[in-house]
Coordinates of C-alpha atoms in Angstrom, one line a residue:
X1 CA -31.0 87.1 -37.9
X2 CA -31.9 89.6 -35.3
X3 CA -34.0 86.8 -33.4
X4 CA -30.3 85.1 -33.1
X5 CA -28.7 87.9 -32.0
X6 CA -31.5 88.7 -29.0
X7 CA -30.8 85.1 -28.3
X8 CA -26.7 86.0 -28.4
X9 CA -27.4 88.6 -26.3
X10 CA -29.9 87.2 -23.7
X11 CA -27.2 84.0 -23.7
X12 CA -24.3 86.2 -22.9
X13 CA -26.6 87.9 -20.5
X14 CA -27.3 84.9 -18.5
X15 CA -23.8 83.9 -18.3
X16 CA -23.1 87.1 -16.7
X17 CA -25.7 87.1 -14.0
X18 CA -24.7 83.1 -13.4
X19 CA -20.6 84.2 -13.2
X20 CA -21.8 87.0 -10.6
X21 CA -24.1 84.8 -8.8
X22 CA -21.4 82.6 -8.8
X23 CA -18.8 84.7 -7.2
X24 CA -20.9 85.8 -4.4
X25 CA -21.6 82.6 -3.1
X26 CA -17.8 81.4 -3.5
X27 CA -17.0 84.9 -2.0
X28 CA -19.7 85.6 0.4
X29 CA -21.6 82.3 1.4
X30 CA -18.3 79.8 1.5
X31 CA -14.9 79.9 3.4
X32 CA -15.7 82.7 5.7
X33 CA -13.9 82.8 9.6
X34 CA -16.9 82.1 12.0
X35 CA -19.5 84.6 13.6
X36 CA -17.0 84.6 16.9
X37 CA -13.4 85.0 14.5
X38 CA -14.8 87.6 12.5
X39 CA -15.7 89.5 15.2
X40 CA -12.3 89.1 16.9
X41 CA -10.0 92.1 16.5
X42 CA -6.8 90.8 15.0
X43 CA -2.7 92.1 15.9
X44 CA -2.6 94.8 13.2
X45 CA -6.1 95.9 13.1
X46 CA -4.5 98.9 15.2
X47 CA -3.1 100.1 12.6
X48 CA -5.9 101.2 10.6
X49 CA -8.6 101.9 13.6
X50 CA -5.6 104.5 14.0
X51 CA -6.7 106.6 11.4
X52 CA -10.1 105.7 10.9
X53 CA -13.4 106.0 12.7
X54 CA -15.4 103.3 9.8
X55 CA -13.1 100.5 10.1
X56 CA -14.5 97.1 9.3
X57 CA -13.2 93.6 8.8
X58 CA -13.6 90.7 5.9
X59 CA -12.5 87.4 7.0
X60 CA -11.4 84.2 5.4
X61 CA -10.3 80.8 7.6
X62 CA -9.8 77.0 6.7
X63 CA -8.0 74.4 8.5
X64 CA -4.8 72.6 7.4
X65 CA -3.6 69.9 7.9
X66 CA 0.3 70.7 8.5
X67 CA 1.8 72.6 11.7
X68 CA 1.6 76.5 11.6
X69 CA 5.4 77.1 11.0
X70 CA 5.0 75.0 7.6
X71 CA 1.9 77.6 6.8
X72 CA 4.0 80.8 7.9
X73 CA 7.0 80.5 5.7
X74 CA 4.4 80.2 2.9
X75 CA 3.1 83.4 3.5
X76 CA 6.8 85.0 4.1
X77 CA 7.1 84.3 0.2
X78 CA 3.7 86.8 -0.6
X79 CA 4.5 88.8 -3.2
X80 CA 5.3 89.6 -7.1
X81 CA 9.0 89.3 -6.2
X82 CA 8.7 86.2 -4.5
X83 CA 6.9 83.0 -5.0
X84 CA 3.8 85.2 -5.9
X85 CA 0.0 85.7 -4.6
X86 CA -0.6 82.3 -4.0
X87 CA -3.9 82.5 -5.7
X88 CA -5.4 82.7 -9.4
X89 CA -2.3 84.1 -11.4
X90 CA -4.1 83.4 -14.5
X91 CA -7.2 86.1 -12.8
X92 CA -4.3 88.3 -11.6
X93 CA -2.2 88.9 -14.7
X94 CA -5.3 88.8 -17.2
X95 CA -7.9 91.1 -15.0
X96 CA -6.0 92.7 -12.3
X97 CA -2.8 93.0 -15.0
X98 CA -0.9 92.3 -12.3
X99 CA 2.2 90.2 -12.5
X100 CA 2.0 86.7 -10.2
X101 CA 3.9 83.8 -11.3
X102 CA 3.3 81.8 -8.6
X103 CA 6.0 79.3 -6.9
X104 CA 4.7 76.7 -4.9
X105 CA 7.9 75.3 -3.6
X106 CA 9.5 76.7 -0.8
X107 CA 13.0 78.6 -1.8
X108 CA 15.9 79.0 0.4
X109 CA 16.3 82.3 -0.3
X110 CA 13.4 84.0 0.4
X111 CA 13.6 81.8 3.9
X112 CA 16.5 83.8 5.5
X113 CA 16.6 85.9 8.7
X114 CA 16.3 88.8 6.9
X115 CA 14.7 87.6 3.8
X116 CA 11.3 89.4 5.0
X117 CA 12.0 92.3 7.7
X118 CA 9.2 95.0 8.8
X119 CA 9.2 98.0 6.4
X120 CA 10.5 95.5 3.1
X121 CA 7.6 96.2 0.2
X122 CA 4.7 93.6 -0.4
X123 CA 4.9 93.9 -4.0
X124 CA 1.6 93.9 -6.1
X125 CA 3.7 95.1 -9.2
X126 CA 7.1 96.6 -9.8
X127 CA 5.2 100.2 -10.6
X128 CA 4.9 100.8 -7.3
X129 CA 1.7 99.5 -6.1
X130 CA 2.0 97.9 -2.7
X131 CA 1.8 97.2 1.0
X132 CA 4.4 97.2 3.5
X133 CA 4.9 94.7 6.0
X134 CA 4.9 95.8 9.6
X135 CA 4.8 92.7 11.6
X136 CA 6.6 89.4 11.1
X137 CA 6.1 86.9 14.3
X138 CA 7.8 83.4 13.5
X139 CA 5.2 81.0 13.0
X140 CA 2.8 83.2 14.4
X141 CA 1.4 85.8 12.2
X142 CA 1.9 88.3 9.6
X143 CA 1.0 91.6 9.0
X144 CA 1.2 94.1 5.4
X145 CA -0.2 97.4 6.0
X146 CA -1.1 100.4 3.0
X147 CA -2.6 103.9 4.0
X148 CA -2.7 107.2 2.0
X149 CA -2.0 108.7 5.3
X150 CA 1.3 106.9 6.1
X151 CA 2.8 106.4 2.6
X152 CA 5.4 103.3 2.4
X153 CA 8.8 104.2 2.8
X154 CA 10.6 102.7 0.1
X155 CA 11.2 105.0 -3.2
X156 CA 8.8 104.2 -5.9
X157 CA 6.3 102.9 -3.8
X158 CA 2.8 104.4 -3.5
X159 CA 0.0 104.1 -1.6
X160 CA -2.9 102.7 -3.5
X161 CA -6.8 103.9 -3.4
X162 CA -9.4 103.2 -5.7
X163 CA -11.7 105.8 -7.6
X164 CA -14.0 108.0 -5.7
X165 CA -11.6 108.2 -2.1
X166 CA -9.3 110.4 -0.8
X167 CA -7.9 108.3 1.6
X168 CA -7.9 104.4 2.2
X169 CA -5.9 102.4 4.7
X170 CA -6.0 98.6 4.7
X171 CA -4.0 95.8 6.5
X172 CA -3.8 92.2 4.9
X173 CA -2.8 90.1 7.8
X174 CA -2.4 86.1 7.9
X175 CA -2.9 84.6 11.3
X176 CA -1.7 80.7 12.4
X177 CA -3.6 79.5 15.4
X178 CA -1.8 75.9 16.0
X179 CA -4.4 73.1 16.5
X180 CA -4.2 70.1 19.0
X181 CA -4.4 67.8 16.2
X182 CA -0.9 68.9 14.8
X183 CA -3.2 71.2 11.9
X184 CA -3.3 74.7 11.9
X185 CA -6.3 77.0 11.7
X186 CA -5.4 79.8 9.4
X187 CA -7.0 83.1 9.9
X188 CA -6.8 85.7 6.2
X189 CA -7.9 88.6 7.3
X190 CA -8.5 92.3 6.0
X191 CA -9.1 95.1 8.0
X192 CA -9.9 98.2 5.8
X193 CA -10.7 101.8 6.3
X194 CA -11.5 105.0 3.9
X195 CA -12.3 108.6 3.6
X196 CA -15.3 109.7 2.7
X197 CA -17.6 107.6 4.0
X198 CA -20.2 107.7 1.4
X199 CA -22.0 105.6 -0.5
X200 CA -19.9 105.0 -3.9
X201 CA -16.4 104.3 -1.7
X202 CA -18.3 101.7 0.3
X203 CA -19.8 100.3 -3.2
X204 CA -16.2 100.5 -4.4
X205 CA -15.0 98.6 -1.7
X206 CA -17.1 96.3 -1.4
X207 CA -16.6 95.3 -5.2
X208 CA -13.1 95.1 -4.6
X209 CA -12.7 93.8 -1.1
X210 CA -15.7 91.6 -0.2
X211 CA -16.4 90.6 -4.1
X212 CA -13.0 89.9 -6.2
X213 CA -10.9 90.1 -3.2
X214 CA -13.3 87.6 -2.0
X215 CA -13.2 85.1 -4.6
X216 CA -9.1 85.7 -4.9
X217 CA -9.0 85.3 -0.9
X218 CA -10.8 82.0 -1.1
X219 CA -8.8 80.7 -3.6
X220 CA -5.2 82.1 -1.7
X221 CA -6.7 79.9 1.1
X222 CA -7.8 76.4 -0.7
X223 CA -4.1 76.7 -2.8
X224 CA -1.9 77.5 0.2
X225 CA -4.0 74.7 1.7
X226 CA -3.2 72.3 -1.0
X227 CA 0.5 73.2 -0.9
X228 CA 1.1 72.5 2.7
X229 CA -0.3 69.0 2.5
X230 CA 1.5 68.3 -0.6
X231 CA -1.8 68.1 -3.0
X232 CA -1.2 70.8 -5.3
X233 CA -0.8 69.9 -8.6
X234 CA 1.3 70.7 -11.5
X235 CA -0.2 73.8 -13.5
X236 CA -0.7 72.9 -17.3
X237 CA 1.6 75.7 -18.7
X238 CA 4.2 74.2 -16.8
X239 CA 3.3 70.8 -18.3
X240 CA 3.1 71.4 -21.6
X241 CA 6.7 73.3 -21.4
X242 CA 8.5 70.3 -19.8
X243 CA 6.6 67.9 -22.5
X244 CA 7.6 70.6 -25.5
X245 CA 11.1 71.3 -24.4
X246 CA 12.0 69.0 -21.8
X247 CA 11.6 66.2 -24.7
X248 CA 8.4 64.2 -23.1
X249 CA 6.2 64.4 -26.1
X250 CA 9.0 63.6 -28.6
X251 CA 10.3 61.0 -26.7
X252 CA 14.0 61.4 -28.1
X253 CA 15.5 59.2 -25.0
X254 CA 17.1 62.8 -23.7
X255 CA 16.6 63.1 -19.7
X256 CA 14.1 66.0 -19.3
X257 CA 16.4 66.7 -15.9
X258 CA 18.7 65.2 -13.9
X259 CA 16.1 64.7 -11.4
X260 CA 14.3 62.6 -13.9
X261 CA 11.3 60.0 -12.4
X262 CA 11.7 60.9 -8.8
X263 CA 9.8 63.7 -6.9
X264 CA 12.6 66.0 -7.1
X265 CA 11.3 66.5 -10.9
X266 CA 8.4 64.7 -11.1
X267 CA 6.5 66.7 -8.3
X268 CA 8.5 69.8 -8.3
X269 CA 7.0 71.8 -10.0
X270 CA 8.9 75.3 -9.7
X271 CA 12.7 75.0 -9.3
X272 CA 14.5 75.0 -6.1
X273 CA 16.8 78.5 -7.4
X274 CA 19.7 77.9 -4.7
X275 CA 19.8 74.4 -4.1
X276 CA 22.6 74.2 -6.7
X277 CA 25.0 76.1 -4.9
X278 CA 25.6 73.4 -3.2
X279 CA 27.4 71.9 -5.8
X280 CA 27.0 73.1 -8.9
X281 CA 26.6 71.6 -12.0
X282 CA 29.6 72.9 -13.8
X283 CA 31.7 71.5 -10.8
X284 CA 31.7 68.0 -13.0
X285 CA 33.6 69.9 -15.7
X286 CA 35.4 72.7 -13.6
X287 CA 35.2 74.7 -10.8
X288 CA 33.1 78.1 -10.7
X289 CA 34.8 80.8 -11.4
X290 CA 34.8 83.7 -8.5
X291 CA 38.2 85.5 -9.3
X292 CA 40.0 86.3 -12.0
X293 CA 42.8 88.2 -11.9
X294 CA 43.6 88.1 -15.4
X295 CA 40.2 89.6 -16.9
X296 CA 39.9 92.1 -18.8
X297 CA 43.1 91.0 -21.3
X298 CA 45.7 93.5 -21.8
X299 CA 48.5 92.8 -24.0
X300 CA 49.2 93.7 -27.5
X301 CA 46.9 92.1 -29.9
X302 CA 43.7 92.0 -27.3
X303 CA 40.4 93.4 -29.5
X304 CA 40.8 96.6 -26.7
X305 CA 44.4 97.3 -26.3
X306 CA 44.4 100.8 -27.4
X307 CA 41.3 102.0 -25.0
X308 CA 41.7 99.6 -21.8
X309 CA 41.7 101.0 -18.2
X310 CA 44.3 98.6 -17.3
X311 CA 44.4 100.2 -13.8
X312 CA 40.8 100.0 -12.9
X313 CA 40.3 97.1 -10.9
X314 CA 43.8 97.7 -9.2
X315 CA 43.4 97.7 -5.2
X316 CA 39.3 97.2 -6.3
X317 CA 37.2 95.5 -4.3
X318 CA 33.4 94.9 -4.5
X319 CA 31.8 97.7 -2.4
X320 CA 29.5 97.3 0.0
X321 CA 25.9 98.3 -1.0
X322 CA 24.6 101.3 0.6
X323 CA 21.2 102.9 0.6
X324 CA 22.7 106.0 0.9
X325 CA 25.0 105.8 -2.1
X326 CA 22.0 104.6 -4.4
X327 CA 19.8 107.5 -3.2
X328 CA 22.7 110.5 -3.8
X329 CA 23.1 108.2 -7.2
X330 CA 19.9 108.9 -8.2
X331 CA 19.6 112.5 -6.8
X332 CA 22.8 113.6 -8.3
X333 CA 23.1 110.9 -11.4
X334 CA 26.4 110.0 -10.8
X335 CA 28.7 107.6 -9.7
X336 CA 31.9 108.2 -7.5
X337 CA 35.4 108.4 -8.9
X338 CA 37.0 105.1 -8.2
X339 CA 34.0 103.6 -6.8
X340 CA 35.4 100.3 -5.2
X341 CA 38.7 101.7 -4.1
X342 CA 40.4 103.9 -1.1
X343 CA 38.5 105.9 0.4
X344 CA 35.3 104.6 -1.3
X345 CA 35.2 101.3 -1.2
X346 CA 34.1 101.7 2.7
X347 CA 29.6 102.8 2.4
X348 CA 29.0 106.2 3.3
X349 CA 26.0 104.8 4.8
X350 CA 23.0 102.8 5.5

């Protein structure tokens, strides 16, 4: 019995040192940038040479093959409250407890003119842990920048640093270089920085940078990859909940969508969120209601026609959002008398 459970042990053991092994060659010995693109200082490395004097760089690159605009807008969907990390979400929710759900179809929403603007959060979480983006060049590059030093500027937000520092300052910066073959050479790059400069920080950040930053950097590379030349494939949660719900497995005859055996089902595999607006589906019944000048009911023998504000939404109208009104709201925890109408239904502020 306690022969077995040496063997258990020495097993477990091995499978351990073989994982490890395993993600320092995947992180360290495959998908690096070349000697000469490693060594190349990058638009947003300025940032953190700024405020530190130990900078260093960890770099990532693959070719594509699709233009470097189709890679870009990719990127311009990074984060928790977008179309997610574009990596392992399965390693980022069950390690990292982080929440990715990644979307690997490109939304119109989150494609906008102002649907990514410098100083808009990169969200890790919706605690607060996060970068902030600093530089967004069309088709070019992007930057997202974090330093204990320079705190984002968003309310809620934090700047990150592992155990053992007192200050850390990192970009996380995705570079297109356009190739004459109509691919694109992509460029993931980190530039980091900390305070001190002793021995456990740099083991610390090593760990997280160069090890499982590594291995999730790689993978962010060979998924965006398969994405942009339309090889990614459908994950199996996602399968099994169209064939449970959708009515595959049962084969009941019911349409799992009304996209059914063309690509717009079959290989979409994350809805398009907006594309309905175009013409949506309650349209075939009635039209989508906007207005209604008639809500809430008033008259005798309506469920609230002793405690109605039958005067509210007279001369209402939706206010326009304003910065400034949610920050007094949450200093003073209150909301304006006659919020929506003369003279506040004009924002105080931006």
């Amino acid at each position: 019995m306690v022969r077995g459970l040496g063997h258990g042990k020495a097993l477990i053991g091995l499978g351990a040192l073989g994982a490890l092994g395993g993600m320092v060659w995947f992180s360290q010995f495959s998908g690096k940038a070349t000697p000469e693109e490693q060594a190349w200082r990058y638009p947003g490395d300025d940032l953190v040479d700024a405020n530190y004097a130990n900078a260093y760089s960890s770099t990532y690159a693959i070719n594509i093959d699709a233009p470097a605009y189709a890679v870009w807008r990719l990127f311009r969907q990074l984060g928790a409250d977008k179309s997610g990390s574009f990596s392992s979400e399965f390693l980022e929710r069950t390690f990292a407890r982080l929440p990715f759900h990644n979307s690997y179809e490109i939304q119109e929403e989150f494609q906008q003119p102002d649907s990514l603007m410098p100083g808009d959060i990169g969200a890790f979480d919706y605690h607060g842990m996060s970068m902030e983006w600093t530089d967004v060049v069309p088709g070019k590059y992007l930057v997202q920048w974090v330093d204990t030093k320079n705190p984002p500027a968003a309310p809620g937000s934090y700047a990150f640093r592992y155990p053992s520092m007192k200050h850390y300052g990192v970009t996380w910066s995705f570079h297109m270089i356009p190739l004459k073959n109509g691919g694109t050479r992509l460029i993931n790059h980190w530039r980091i920085g900390f305070e001190p400069d002793t021995g456990l920080p740099r083991a610390v950040n090593w760990i997280n940078i160069e090890l499982i930053g590594g291995v999730m950097t790689r993978l962010q590379n060979i998924y965006i990859k398969r994405v942009a030349e339309f090889h990614k494939r459908e994950q199996l949660s996602g399968k099994f909940m169209r064939g449970v719900l959708g009515g595959r497995f049962f084969n009941n005859g019911t349409p799992a969508g009304r996209w059914d055996g063309t690509p717009l089902f079959e290989e979409t595999y994350t809805q398009w969120m907006r594309y309905g607006r175009q013409k949506p589906a309650a349209s075939e019944i009635r039209p989508p209601v906007t207005e209604d000048p008639t809500w809430p009911p008033t008259g005798p023998g309506t469920p609230w026609a002793d405690v109605v504000d039958d005067t509210y939404f007279d001369g209402w109208t939706e206010p326009t959002f304003s910065w400034a009104e949610q920050i007094r709201q949450k200093k003073e925890r209150s909301y304006l008398p006659n919020w929506g109408k003369e003279p506040h239904h004009s924002p105080i502020g931006h």
